[in-house]
XYZ file of C-alpha atoms in Angstrom:
652
model
C 13.159 19.080 11.635
C 15.627 16.282 13.503
C 14.686 13.861 15.818
C 16.825 15.491 18.480
C 14.007 18.487 18.353
C 11.471 16.627 20.095
C 11.872 17.139 23.769
C 10.026 13.980 24.594
C 12.658 11.996 22.935
C 15.547 13.261 25.143
C 15.450 10.139 27.545
C 15.774 8.033 24.465
C 18.122 9.659 22.313
C 20.874 7.224 23.599
C 18.628 4.202 22.478
C 17.974 5.829 19.265
C 21.414 6.265 18.415
C 22.576 2.991 19.289
C 19.522 1.546 16.948
C 21.305 3.377 14.030
C 24.849 2.474 14.823
C 23.702 -1.227 15.067
C 22.141 -1.048 11.623
C 24.951 0.625 10.056
C 27.549 -1.995 11.605
C 25.385 -4.760 10.209
C 25.438 -2.940 6.900
C 29.235 -2.792 6.832
C 29.453 -6.349 7.963
C 26.930 -7.356 5.364
C 28.657 -5.252 2.549
C 31.748 -7.086 3.190
C 34.079 -6.826 0.203
C 31.277 -5.501 -2.153
C 31.654 -2.118 -3.283
C 28.158 -1.025 -2.309
C 25.761 -2.486 0.435
C 23.200 -3.111 -2.433
C 25.649 -5.634 -4.093
C 24.969 -7.945 -1.007
C 21.263 -7.943 -1.732
C 21.779 -9.957 -5.026
C 20.501 -13.445 -3.872
C 18.038 -13.471 -6.819
C 21.014 -13.561 -9.362
C 22.562 -16.493 -7.556
C 19.748 -18.723 -6.439
C 17.015 -20.250 -8.247
C 17.113 -21.339 -11.714
C 19.367 -19.579 -14.380
C 19.934 -19.899 -18.129
C 23.421 -19.222 -19.323
C 25.090 -19.430 -22.562
C 25.834 -22.978 -22.574
C 24.070 -24.619 -19.345
C 21.401 -24.102 -16.669
C 22.415 -23.472 -13.062
C 20.196 -23.933 -10.169
C 20.991 -23.175 -6.574
C 19.060 -23.460 -3.402
C 19.680 -22.673 0.346
C 18.752 -25.353 2.274
C 21.010 -26.103 5.401
C 19.238 -28.985 6.935
C 18.589 -31.058 3.730
C 20.403 -34.507 3.135
C 19.545 -35.122 -0.637
C 17.872 -32.735 -3.279
C 16.798 -33.086 -6.692
C 15.150 -31.326 -9.308
C 11.911 -32.929 -10.551
C 9.181 -31.827 -12.987
C 8.107 -32.366 -16.738
C 11.396 -33.506 -17.405
C 11.546 -36.248 -14.975
C 8.249 -37.541 -14.677
C 8.073 -35.878 -11.497
C 10.461 -38.511 -10.101
C 13.621 -37.855 -8.500
C 16.283 -39.239 -10.801
C 20.327 -39.259 -10.461
C 20.661 -36.967 -13.646
C 18.799 -34.061 -11.788
C 20.512 -34.417 -8.495
C 21.796 -31.321 -6.798
C 25.119 -31.324 -4.800
C 26.203 -29.273 -1.723
C 28.793 -26.844 -2.430
C 29.238 -24.490 0.534
C 27.369 -23.365 3.612
C 23.909 -24.814 3.182
C 23.856 -24.064 -0.601
C 22.989 -27.114 -3.098
C 23.672 -26.576 -6.816
C 23.327 -28.327 -10.092
C 24.664 -27.478 -13.484
C 22.998 -28.924 -16.531
C 23.274 -28.499 -20.530
C 21.439 -25.806 -22.072
C 19.204 -28.487 -23.716
C 17.939 -30.023 -20.318
C 15.295 -27.462 -19.798
C 13.099 -25.010 -21.999
C 11.054 -22.010 -20.860
C 7.580 -22.996 -19.550
C 8.494 -26.413 -17.950
C 6.965 -27.216 -14.651
C 9.519 -28.062 -11.672
C 9.877 -28.486 -8.370
C 12.530 -29.611 -5.630
C 12.508 -33.206 -3.953
C 14.226 -32.859 -0.738
C 15.421 -35.297 1.782
C 16.066 -34.448 5.357
C 16.537 -36.257 8.547
C 13.072 -38.241 9.250
C 11.379 -37.272 5.904
C 11.065 -35.986 2.456
C 8.688 -34.167 0.251
C 8.338 -31.843 -2.673
C 8.941 -28.137 -2.290
C 9.035 -24.993 -4.496
C 12.288 -23.403 -4.552
C 12.481 -20.023 -2.353
C 13.668 -17.877 -5.590
C 11.142 -19.305 -8.003
C 10.052 -16.497 -10.248
C 6.973 -17.905 -11.388
C 4.637 -20.221 -9.702
C 1.394 -21.538 -11.016
C -1.571 -23.529 -9.497
C -2.659 -26.820 -11.405
C -6.477 -26.530 -12.173
C -6.980 -30.352 -11.498
C -4.966 -30.893 -8.503
C -5.034 -27.484 -7.137
C -1.311 -27.789 -6.230
C 1.333 -25.184 -7.216
C 4.595 -25.759 -8.856
C 7.317 -23.296 -10.318
C 7.463 -22.576 -13.810
C 10.802 -21.924 -15.508
C 10.147 -18.365 -16.954
C 13.155 -17.750 -19.278
C 11.890 -16.591 -22.882
C 13.859 -16.452 -25.582
C 12.928 -12.772 -26.068
C 12.960 -11.197 -22.732
C 10.440 -8.326 -22.146
C 11.991 -4.901 -23.048
C 10.496 -1.677 -21.257
C 9.773 1.186 -23.305
C 8.831 4.059 -21.167
C 11.016 5.984 -19.172
C 10.246 6.079 -15.253
C 8.175 9.130 -14.066
C 9.905 11.746 -12.149
C 9.035 11.293 -8.258
C 6.212 13.725 -6.722
C 4.266 13.974 -3.661
C 2.409 10.933 -3.906
C -1.351 11.044 -4.833
C -2.066 7.252 -4.576
C -4.657 4.866 -6.086
C -4.513 1.788 -4.227
C -5.781 -1.258 -6.259
C -6.179 -4.885 -6.383
C -5.677 -6.328 -9.672
C -8.105 -9.253 -9.328
C -11.242 -7.293 -8.161
C -10.451 -4.533 -10.368
C -13.001 -5.451 -13.305
C -16.791 -5.359 -13.293
C -17.754 -8.639 -14.171
C -17.826 -11.080 -11.188
C -14.705 -12.867 -12.203
C -11.042 -13.035 -11.444
C -9.546 -10.153 -12.856
C -6.017 -9.939 -14.906
C -2.904 -8.071 -15.297
C -3.796 -7.255 -18.536
C -7.342 -6.260 -17.966
C -5.885 -3.626 -15.354
C -3.478 -2.560 -17.717
C -5.849 -1.853 -20.525
C -9.102 -1.008 -18.652
C -8.037 0.716 -15.256
C -4.747 2.422 -15.620
C -5.987 4.862 -18.117
C -9.017 5.706 -15.869
C -6.337 6.132 -12.939
C -4.208 8.648 -15.211
C -7.419 10.500 -15.918
C -8.514 10.908 -12.430
C -5.313 12.853 -11.575
C -3.769 10.352 -9.617
C 0.157 9.952 -9.886
C 1.026 6.752 -8.252
C -0.478 3.140 -8.447
C -0.508 1.071 -5.086
C -0.873 -2.838 -6.107
C -2.273 -5.273 -3.606
C -1.653 -9.057 -3.688
C 1.069 -8.700 -6.229
C 3.144 -11.743 -4.780
C 2.183 -15.032 -5.282
C -0.283 -16.446 -2.304
C -2.120 -19.959 -2.205
C -5.105 -18.552 -0.728
C -6.821 -15.854 -2.800
C -8.930 -15.058 0.197
C -5.956 -13.544 2.061
C -6.040 -10.350 -0.212
C -2.462 -11.142 -0.950
C -1.195 -11.012 2.801
C -0.307 -14.694 3.226
C 2.352 -14.966 0.947
C 4.183 -18.242 -0.186
C 6.420 -17.573 -3.193
C 8.157 -14.228 -2.401
C 10.103 -13.570 -5.922
C 6.894 -14.533 -8.098
C 4.197 -12.517 -9.096
C 0.495 -14.188 -8.515
C -0.148 -16.256 -11.905
C -3.777 -15.709 -11.136
C -3.321 -12.319 -12.541
C -0.952 -13.470 -15.346
C 2.565 -14.047 -16.280
C 5.790 -12.220 -15.168
C 5.812 -10.390 -18.624
C 2.271 -9.043 -18.331
C 3.158 -7.520 -14.901
C 6.206 -5.964 -16.593
C 4.188 -4.763 -19.331
C 1.382 -3.268 -16.983
C 4.299 -1.433 -14.938
C 5.606 -0.071 -18.246
C 2.349 1.329 -19.748
C 1.722 2.860 -16.348
C 5.142 4.629 -16.842
C 3.863 5.859 -20.027
C 0.821 7.027 -18.681
C 2.893 9.138 -16.182
C 1.951 6.932 -13.112
C 4.540 5.553 -10.646
C 3.779 1.856 -9.456
C 4.420 0.680 -6.002
C 3.240 -2.543 -4.401
C 2.493 -4.056 -0.933
C 5.429 -5.963 0.074
C 4.746 -8.343 2.753
C 7.945 -9.256 4.802
C 6.019 -9.154 8.214
C 5.220 -12.715 7.962
C 4.728 -15.899 5.684
C 2.186 -18.826 5.205
C 2.577 -21.878 7.392
C 1.983 -24.118 4.216
C 4.603 -26.602 3.735
C 3.931 -27.662 -0.101
C 4.161 -23.966 -1.321
C 6.051 -21.718 0.940
C 9.137 -21.386 2.854
C 7.709 -23.372 6.398
C 9.636 -26.658 5.959
C 11.766 -25.979 2.833
C 14.678 -28.280 4.007
C 12.760 -30.143 6.689
C 13.522 -27.481 9.320
C 11.123 -24.670 10.384
C 13.819 -22.423 11.603
C 15.588 -22.001 8.278
C 13.747 -18.761 7.810
C 11.726 -18.426 10.969
C 11.908 -18.161 14.758
C 11.611 -21.211 16.866
C 8.563 -22.087 19.129
C 5.798 -19.644 19.780
C 7.833 -16.880 18.766
C 7.873 -18.071 15.279
C 4.213 -17.753 14.995
C 1.675 -15.117 14.726
C -1.133 -15.414 17.173
C -3.621 -13.652 15.140
C -2.825 -14.220 11.509
C -1.979 -18.089 11.667
C 1.262 -17.576 9.754
C 5.009 -17.918 10.390
C 7.523 -14.983 11.489
C 10.859 -14.442 10.221
C 13.842 -14.397 12.228
C 15.268 -11.166 11.041
C 18.321 -11.638 13.308
C 19.725 -14.419 10.625
C 22.010 -12.960 7.899
C 20.230 -15.723 5.442
C 16.968 -14.289 6.366
C 17.933 -10.542 5.684
C 19.831 -11.688 2.193
C 16.695 -13.258 1.284
C 14.294 -10.154 2.013
C 16.761 -7.709 1.017
C 17.180 -9.334 -2.453
C 13.485 -9.637 -2.548
C 13.194 -5.774 -2.190
C 15.921 -5.393 -5.015
C 14.657 -7.922 -7.286
C 11.400 -6.193 -7.691
C 13.016 -2.746 -8.454
C 15.557 -4.473 -10.769
C 13.291 -7.001 -12.757
C 9.959 -4.900 -12.723
C 11.045 -1.333 -12.625
C 8.950 -0.719 -9.659
C 9.245 2.598 -7.997
C 8.660 1.485 -4.480
C 6.928 -0.284 -1.843
C 4.375 -0.202 0.794
C 5.558 -2.243 3.878
C 2.598 -4.114 5.315
C 2.418 -4.861 8.806
C 5.345 -2.779 10.129
C 3.824 -2.684 13.592
C 3.736 -6.582 14.061
C 7.398 -6.375 12.829
C 8.893 -3.831 15.404
C 7.454 -5.363 18.748
C 7.450 -8.890 20.263
C 3.579 -8.248 21.095
C 2.994 -7.362 17.559
C 0.779 -4.531 18.809
C -1.855 -6.881 19.818
C -4.030 -5.710 22.662
C -1.604 -2.846 22.874
C -2.628 0.854 23.512
C 0.705 2.916 22.879
C -0.063 6.157 25.310
C 3.805 6.818 26.318
C 6.878 7.096 24.526
C 8.297 4.452 26.732
C 6.080 2.086 24.699
C 8.500 2.511 21.809
C 11.553 1.583 23.461
C 12.803 -1.135 25.647
C 12.596 -5.158 25.779
C 8.983 -5.019 23.689
C 10.953 -3.783 20.657
C 12.381 -6.371 18.364
C 15.475 -4.693 17.663
C 16.375 -7.474 14.522
C 13.166 -6.347 12.683
C 14.065 -2.435 13.325
C 17.503 -3.146 12.089
C 16.135 -5.121 9.112
C 13.509 -2.425 8.002
C 16.692 0.131 8.573
C 18.778 -1.886 6.187
C 15.465 -2.258 3.710
C 15.155 1.603 3.361
C 18.767 1.997 3.035
C 19.114 -0.822 0.019
C 16.049 0.585 -1.705
C 17.391 4.075 -1.560
C 20.712 3.159 -2.690
C 19.607 0.958 -5.657
C 16.659 3.664 -6.550
C 17.205 7.177 -4.949
C 13.886 8.323 -6.357
C 12.048 4.870 -4.880
C 9.093 5.374 -2.703
C 9.032 3.415 0.791
C 5.727 3.693 2.769
C 5.116 2.212 6.290
C 2.105 0.803 7.591
C 2.092 1.702 11.362
C -0.431 1.926 13.783
C 2.048 2.341 16.842
C 3.401 5.988 15.923
C 7.069 4.748 16.446
C 9.313 7.805 16.328
C 11.888 8.117 13.409
C 9.872 5.452 11.707
C 9.857 7.897 8.464
C 13.069 9.857 9.326
C 16.561 9.464 7.765
C 17.838 9.862 11.296
C 15.576 6.799 12.271
C 14.419 3.741 10.051
C 14.391 5.669 7.304
C 10.993 5.260 5.415
C 9.775 8.291 3.133
C 6.287 8.289 4.544
C 4.360 6.577 7.113
C 0.542 5.790 6.770
C -1.642 8.403 8.974
C -3.829 5.686 10.018
C -5.248 7.856 12.558
C -7.198 9.610 10.136
C -9.546 6.935 8.726
C -9.887 5.774 12.385
C -11.220 9.474 13.269
C -13.631 9.678 10.474
C -15.108 6.139 11.118
C -15.561 7.143 14.758
C -17.283 10.206 14.153
C -19.852 8.500 11.550
C -21.058 6.508 14.753
C -22.274 9.979 16.218
C -24.543 12.477 15.081
C -23.260 15.221 13.228
C -24.318 17.971 15.409
C -22.152 16.278 18.022
C -19.016 16.113 15.973
C -15.966 17.721 17.848
C -14.147 20.194 15.294
C -11.100 20.516 17.626
C -10.807 16.527 17.457
C -11.568 16.426 13.995
C -8.869 18.988 12.949
C -6.618 17.601 15.455
C -6.351 14.328 14.191
C -6.190 15.834 10.359
C -3.181 17.796 11.412
C -1.441 16.012 14.101
C 1.575 14.460 13.017
C 5.402 14.499 13.791
C 7.121 17.223 12.044
C 10.224 15.244 11.393
C 8.145 12.665 9.120
C 6.114 12.856 6.380
C 2.998 11.095 6.166
C 0.000 9.994 3.851
C -3.735 10.564 4.828
C -6.554 8.765 3.368
C -10.733 8.711 4.466
C -10.727 4.939 3.800
C -8.249 2.170 2.295
C -9.181 -1.381 1.449
C -9.304 -2.050 5.357
C -12.436 -0.581 6.016
C -14.666 -2.178 3.594
C -13.195 -5.733 3.931
C -16.130 -8.199 4.758
C -17.739 -7.089 7.878
C -17.091 -3.153 7.047
C -18.752 -0.868 4.809
C -17.422 1.866 2.462
C -17.786 5.369 3.903
C -20.909 6.370 1.814
C -22.404 3.046 2.363
C -22.047 3.251 6.068
C -23.830 6.936 5.788
C -26.398 5.926 3.299
C -26.890 2.291 4.363
C -30.138 0.748 2.735
C -30.940 3.805 0.798
C -27.830 3.206 -1.356
C -29.854 0.454 -3.001
C -32.721 2.677 -4.022
C -32.429 6.349 -3.587
C -28.894 7.179 -5.361
C -30.482 8.515 -8.592
C -30.192 12.042 -8.811
C -32.686 14.378 -7.176
C -34.124 11.673 -4.970
C -34.341 13.694 -2.247
C -33.506 11.098 0.118
C -31.992 12.620 3.487
C -29.670 9.776 4.099
C -28.329 10.006 0.814
C -27.989 13.765 0.760
C -26.061 13.640 3.657
C -23.994 10.897 2.645
C -23.014 12.475 -0.498
C -22.298 15.871 1.236
C -20.177 14.496 3.818
C -18.054 12.016 1.091
C -17.002 15.209 -0.363
C -16.119 17.255 2.688
C -14.300 14.328 4.348
C -12.008 13.521 1.268
C -11.384 17.367 0.735
C -10.547 18.083 4.538
C -8.322 14.912 4.485
C -6.488 15.752 1.292
C -6.063 19.391 2.043
C -4.734 18.923 5.459
C -2.453 15.820 4.937
C 1.035 15.524 5.517
C 2.724 15.334 2.115
C 0.615 12.580 0.599
C -3.032 11.532 -0.234
C -4.505 7.988 -0.557
C -7.694 6.295 -2.116
C -8.772 2.645 -2.622
C -10.100 1.903 -6.068
C -13.926 2.961 -6.469
C -14.010 4.750 -3.249
C -13.613 7.945 -5.134
C -17.158 7.676 -6.180
C -18.469 5.916 -3.301
C -18.753 2.151 -4.221
C -21.362 0.452 -2.491
C -21.199 -2.356 -0.256
C -18.256 -4.346 1.093
C -15.265 -6.331 -0.465
C -15.176 -10.072 0.043
C -12.774 -12.319 -1.873
C -14.117 -15.783 -2.964
C -14.092 -18.008 0.066
C -16.147 -20.887 1.901
C -17.935 -18.580 4.096
C -19.686 -16.644 0.911
C -19.962 -19.934 -0.990
C -16.823 -18.992 -3.231
C -18.895 -16.294 -4.746
C -17.187 -13.232 -6.771
C -20.296 -11.053 -6.102
C -18.302 -8.406 -3.982
C -14.386 -9.317 -5.369
C -15.207 -6.618 -8.254
C -15.728 -2.903 -8.778
C -19.101 -1.651 -10.420
C -17.544 1.233 -12.650
C -20.862 1.237 -14.531
C -22.292 3.087 -11.668
C -19.715 5.998 -11.705
C -20.941 6.137 -15.466
C -24.450 6.351 -15.197
C -25.781 9.842 -15.687
C -29.156 8.773 -13.692
C -26.896 8.375 -10.547
C -25.195 10.397 -8.186
C -21.700 8.699 -8.126
C -20.384 10.322 -11.091
C -20.677 13.409 -9.171
C -18.794 12.277 -6.395
C -15.797 11.085 -8.943
C -15.917 14.333 -10.830
C -15.134 16.029 -7.332
C -12.291 13.603 -6.698
C -10.560 14.756 -9.874
C -10.892 18.192 -8.524
C -9.294 17.379 -5.355
C -6.258 15.660 -7.055
C -5.692 18.679 -9.355
C -5.881 20.775 -6.132
C -3.358 18.817 -3.936
C -1.120 18.576 -6.817
C -0.823 22.227 -7.508
C 2.857 23.636 -7.574
C 4.414 23.279 -3.963
C 1.079 22.489 -2.233
C 2.678 19.782 -0.041
C 5.929 21.831 0.659
C 3.822 24.094 2.926
C 2.181 23.261 6.323
C -1.594 23.783 7.412
C -2.212 27.090 8.868
C -5.165 27.354 11.458
C -7.952 30.116 10.524
C -10.616 29.100 12.856
C -12.204 26.404 14.679
C -15.591 26.721 15.703
C -17.010 23.737 17.738
C -20.392 25.217 18.503
C -20.955 26.337 15.074
C -19.192 23.052 13.288
C -17.026 25.355 11.216
C -13.209 25.017 10.439
C -10.896 27.070 8.158
C -7.168 26.711 7.096
C -5.040 28.033 4.760
C -2.183 26.266 3.150
C 0.024 27.552 0.039
C -2.485 30.665 -0.587
C -5.381 28.256 -0.544
C -7.970 29.233 1.797
C -10.311 26.271 3.163
C -13.701 26.645 4.607
C -15.695 23.995 6.129
C -19.493 23.871 7.503
C -20.006 20.431 8.922
C -23.268 21.571 10.597
C -26.156 19.443 9.401
C -28.796 22.104 9.339
C -27.140 25.652 10.146
C -26.343 28.087 7.261
C -24.372 31.242 7.701
C -24.776 34.100 5.585
C -22.151 36.530 6.570
C -19.584 34.593 8.339
C -16.501 36.346 8.927
C -12.971 35.137 8.924
C -9.676 37.033 9.588
C -7.727 36.799 6.286
C -5.017 38.433 4.291
C -6.081 41.715 2.635
C -6.886 41.164 -1.310
C -9.236 39.530 -3.567
C -10.024 35.787 -3.581
C -11.240 33.702 -6.396
C -13.357 30.509 -6.106
C -11.229 27.466 -6.911
C -13.594 24.378 -5.743
C -17.295 24.693 -4.272
C -18.475 21.319 -2.900
C -22.118 22.478 -3.416
C -21.699 23.154 -7.115
C -24.645 21.205 -9.067
C -21.881 19.136 -11.120
C -21.116 17.612 -7.905
C -24.363 16.823 -7.036
C -24.814 19.858 -4.867
C -27.614 22.456 -4.231
C -25.820 25.488 -5.980
C -26.442 27.617 -3.353
C -23.669 29.947 -3.999
C -22.863 31.720 -7.197
C -20.445 29.774 -9.641
C -17.141 31.527 -9.679
C -17.774 34.088 -7.227
C -14.922 36.138 -6.139
C -14.655 37.654 -2.796
C -13.012 40.723 -1.518
C -11.339 41.511 2.096
C -12.572 44.058 4.337
C -11.160 46.135 7.099
C -12.323 45.680 10.410
C -11.309 47.106 13.847
C -9.533 43.934 14.991
C -8.004 43.342 11.169
C -9.136 42.262 7.813
C -11.867 40.022 7.250
C -13.997 38.015 4.292
C -17.660 37.546 4.622
C -18.901 34.341 3.358
C -21.908 32.407 2.859
C -21.575 28.891 4.241
C -24.499 26.647 3.750
C -24.721 23.351 5.750
C -22.335 20.328 5.111
C -20.423 22.254 2.279
C -17.197 23.147 1.564
C -15.270 26.067 -0.457
C -11.941 26.746 -1.547
C -10.604 30.070 -2.641
C -7.228 31.365 -3.636
C -5.873 34.537 -2.520
C -5.144 36.872 -6.029
C -3.488 40.010 -4.775
């Protein structure tokens, strides 16, 4: 469905066309004499430290620098003439050194003099950055092993994404900092077993403050050394591919840290080398700096960053963080998007829109099978359309907002039209990924959905057959919320690690406010595997959901409404031959509830009330149903206990 098919966009077609043409013109200009546009985004091959056959070559873009030296283990951290860099062209500094000068594992930085000052800086294209335990300062590390890592596994074929969002540092059970290696060995097999086909990793890019969850990036070309080495991350991606899992990561191009010693803030003594000047260059809510996407050098840096992770780490795509903040001068702060006019005009940062369009063009040129996902709360039309900005998917962020709003309301007052509308309300010209909760809902100050419903009973009443009403409600609704979301999703589904079994409590990385505790920076996998507790049943139900939504062609089709009964709290819909029946009522059971269906027999595919899913087994397992004629059509009669869901498949 093209954008032009939306009648509400008719007044803005000229601006949509203009945006696309401007992006194409910029792409042609940047491409220059290169054969492909992607060839422009090769800054990682030119800048930074590179070992060649007979020499090392280092280059840095620093147009405001007056002098520049490499300093490190090799120079006793003092600027020495031998390690001086020289200006070569258009703000580029370069040094060439005999191959014996440096070796793998050496620590280094830049010593930069500028008008009015000097200081040590980490190179913008550094590929490995470590923090010194004693001084807590970061420095670049030369990563050029004699034997480069060799990928062993082929990349899995693309499919509709069933995403497992994860944070490598908090993925282990022990209250400590996790590693890429632990995640690879312990968590990846579990993700594959649970039926997910895509891993979305948070916090991969190097960030000086662990408590930022990886969203205050300082070193864009370096994977976080907290979790391991570049080769450790390559091995993680490689093993994921071997398990049939594709790997995408959160890429943060919406802002950067203000840190001067670690980041880009004053790399050459001038803040505007990469960022906007004045107040436009500072995010009022994130305490960070904002890129000037209008500068070719910034586009070169960020586009090269995209290509680097595709080339170097064989990643399968990206979830772009903070897209709303990028696209609007107001960053979406205190803004309600109530009119199509909100997506156009002077509030839109056209340079950012062009950059995002170019990023999608580049990524799909380098890897046509790559996945790009936009985190946008505004609903910008064309964001996930080839005619627009070009993302493959957008996050259906309204779905999780809907669920958590409903959790503040007694079940008997839930509006089924609102619920079903939010599950299915999406632009037909764009693909979307739905979820009940990602990491956002459980960050300190919030709670996971199950914990929100069970509250204090989570600590004492989660054993099997506890009979606790709050826990019974939480367990039942946890299953219904996830099944309805996954089944009615656009073309993809996401879950944050541990939430598939209702992980308790909140997420909180070590920080001053919690006395640097790791107590909530972990996942308690033992809860899922304790047969005396109810968590494992929720995980088993989640496995059934992932298998169901990966059924052949399931997401190729659209949801067809069967019944919305607001008074009875019943919803029914059909998708690709699967029929979904939900009774959200907290008390009312229906013994002979009739739905209009196609003639034929129907087999039970999934029943949320089964004992193995910690239900009450109020329906006969494996039951078949047969349609019956009525004067108004063909119907099927079902028994619907309260807070249960039933999935049937038509056989004939």
